[in-house]
Amino acid sequence: MTRTIRVAVPGPFTEPLDYLVPSRLPLPRRGVRVRVPLGRRELVGMVTAAPSGSNLAADRLRPITAVLDDEPLLDEETSSLIEWAAHYYHHPVGDAYLTALPARLRQGQAAAPAIATVWTITAEGRETAPESLARQAPRQAVLLEALQAEEHLSPARLAGFDGDPRGALQRLVERGLASLTPVPDYGLIIGRGEESNLALNDEQIAAARAIQPGEGHEVVLVDGVTGSGKTEIYLDAIARSLAQGLQTLVIVPEIGLTPQLVRRFQRRLPGRIAVLHSGLGDGERLNAWLAARTGEADVVIGTRSAAFVPLRRPGLIVIDEEHDASLKQQEGFRYSARDLAVLRAHRLDIPVVLGSATPSLESLENVRRGRYTRYRLCQRAGDARPPVIQLLDMRGQPTRDGLSQPLIDQIHRHLEGGGQALLFLNRRGFSPTLICHECGWLAECDRCDARYTYHRGRGRLHCHHCDRERSLPHHCPSCGSVDLRPLGLGTERIETALQAAFPETPPVRIDRDSTRRRGSFERQMEAARRGDTRLLLGTQMLAKGHHLPAVTLVAIIDADQGLFGADFRAPERLAQLVVQVAGRAGRAERSGEVAIQTHHPEHPLLQMLIHGGYPAFAEAALAEREAAGLPPARAMALLRAEAPSREAPQAFLKAALAGAPRDPRVERLGPYPAPMERRAGRYRAQVMLQSDLRAPLQHLLTQWLPRLGRLPEARRVRWSIDVDPAETL
DNA sequence: TTTACTTGAGTT
DNA sequence: ACTCAAGTAAAT
């Protein structure tokens, strides 16, 4: 027998490398980590294949130096998912494996959870009546009673007793009634499984019925406005999965994984919950990951990378806010957590739920093709009325720092009526431009094709594209004038205008600048929820915030940027924002109003949204994509390149195209410069590939990409491939 | 002549 | 990705 294995190692390798296993080491199985030499280095790699013949001469193979796991960390299902993703997104396989693992496992540390020491009841302790201690040692008696009821007490549980019970527990140990035992501590949240006080309505029941954990694969798209009870459907389905002893994987966008959501799951689900997100420490992350793998966790809630977590007894997958662009990784291993989760559910033969108030056009196309089943939720909880959307025509209107008089009047009305107002502007800072009033000079970033944003709070200029900051110039560097003026609108400026217009009602601004301190976003949202804050303004992060039951007016200060974005998905994003934002208005008994300020009230997208809502918009947008030959009607991939010189990316992409396999089924566009050509001192360009079918496009990429690295022009650029890009910039 | 930095090749 | 050897530019 050859004792050869294939190992996925980090590095630029499309395929795993072959290694020998010395006789002193056990032969590792697929899914086990090993330590291997590579050049001068020693790396952690993942075994992908059982012993097999090698395509390299045996005398050129080097031996592995250690086997790191007794049992495979990844089962066949997860391993093959990772390999599939590495091939589909054309990313090196070793990198794909390692990015799927928590940091500690990537570094070769043991796959073992944290250990907590708990007090456990002994056989003698079980026999002893607590009353016998009650006289001389009342605290011991209380603790013994608790131990008899709960079997063991964790350090966290001790907080439930008066004072510090550790001394009394020590005494119980000395009496032989309790003992200290080390147990694995996965840091799980213990769900309480409380019943809901709201019964599901007919629409929710229909959707929930379609989700049958353990009954085979089915993709259920739950399409419901905010407040229509999507989460109730998830909870119902998860509870049924739990009742069958099956695990549920819940994937949410980073911003959606709020303590509020976790608390709601904890309250309602009768199971153990693991949470996986980027804010965790390495140890916590490892614990949660292992809890999923061993089946200790019944429910795993996580962000993007949770799509790869191994599950011992999978029964259901839920993807919340499935349209959210953050489910697609935007650099490196550019996978879509949503698409992989759907594939995973298909392979596991389990149901998957996609939820959104504004489903992606991709998912709606899948509904149209009969692959997904769509369930619409139209009733809002507590029969709140849908908000009235109106367009505020800005043409010719006098404005005070972006606020038109009708909008100011409207805010007044709502504040006087006891309501809250929520204002959106997707631009931080005071103004997106600083201009010289004498000569027209603009404060431009010298590393990007972009202007500096003026931040008045910090008294500085800040480039939002490369993060460069400069102090504010006192006079114009071109003509010396001191008359430098802010041009355009940012959230700081709106804040100032609101302060002037509503001196009695101090506005609170919520954007990345105002919430930099840890936990301050949560604090501000809590203040708003209590009603302490009546006037809120912020960027998109406000739209994905929390339930604010007293909000009666929501305003979008400037819809025009979304109407004319460079990306073909810009209209879709605007529509999603409008609907999401509208969902914030009038959730309780009061009905809500949505005001959209625009210079283009006749724009078909806005008209469509107002008269037909998101469904009408989506239908029109799909037809448009079909006509234009864009996703989801056709498959797309982008080859990007960037370099410090303008020429290098173009030269590389031209050479790349010249050597590309020809296939009439694959259309090629470009090379053309990226919409913002220079960013952080680098020029960017791209080639777009499109095809009616995925297969020919995939086939072409597989043939083509390995050759690109060998082009002489490739050495002058950084290049990458993006399959199913979320953004074309 | 020494030293610092760029460029190209190779990793099983 | 990372590391090394060979080559080139500037410091001594």
mmCIF file of C-alpha atoms (C1' of nucleotides) in Angstrom, chain A residues 17-18 39 60 62 715, chain B residues 7-12:
data_model
loop_
_atom_site.group_PDB
_atom_site.id
_atom_site.type_symbol
_atom_site.label_atom_id
_atom_site.label_comp_id
_atom_site.label_asym_id
_atom_site.label_seq_id
_atom_site.Cartn_x
_atom_site.Cartn_y
_atom_site.Cartn_z
ATOM 1 C CA LEU A 17 -0.924 18.445 -3.301
ATOM 2 C CA ASP A 18 0.333 14.896 -2.762
ATOM 3 C CA GLY A 39 9.240 24.737 0.427
ATOM 4 C CA ARG A 60 9.406 13.758 -5.369
ATOM 5 C CA ARG A 62 7.652 14.774 0.879
ATOM 6 C CA ARG A 715 3.092 40.157 -13.086
ATOM 7 C "C1'" DT B 7 12.021 40.319 -10.236
ATOM 8 C "C1'" DG B 8 11.116 35.590 -11.446
ATOM 9 C "C1'" DA B 9 10.615 30.738 -10.347
ATOM 10 C "C1'" DG B 10 8.983 27.109 -7.601
ATOM 11 C "C1'" DT B 11 6.529 24.841 -3.814
ATOM 12 C "C1'" DT B 12 3.796 17.930 -3.759
#
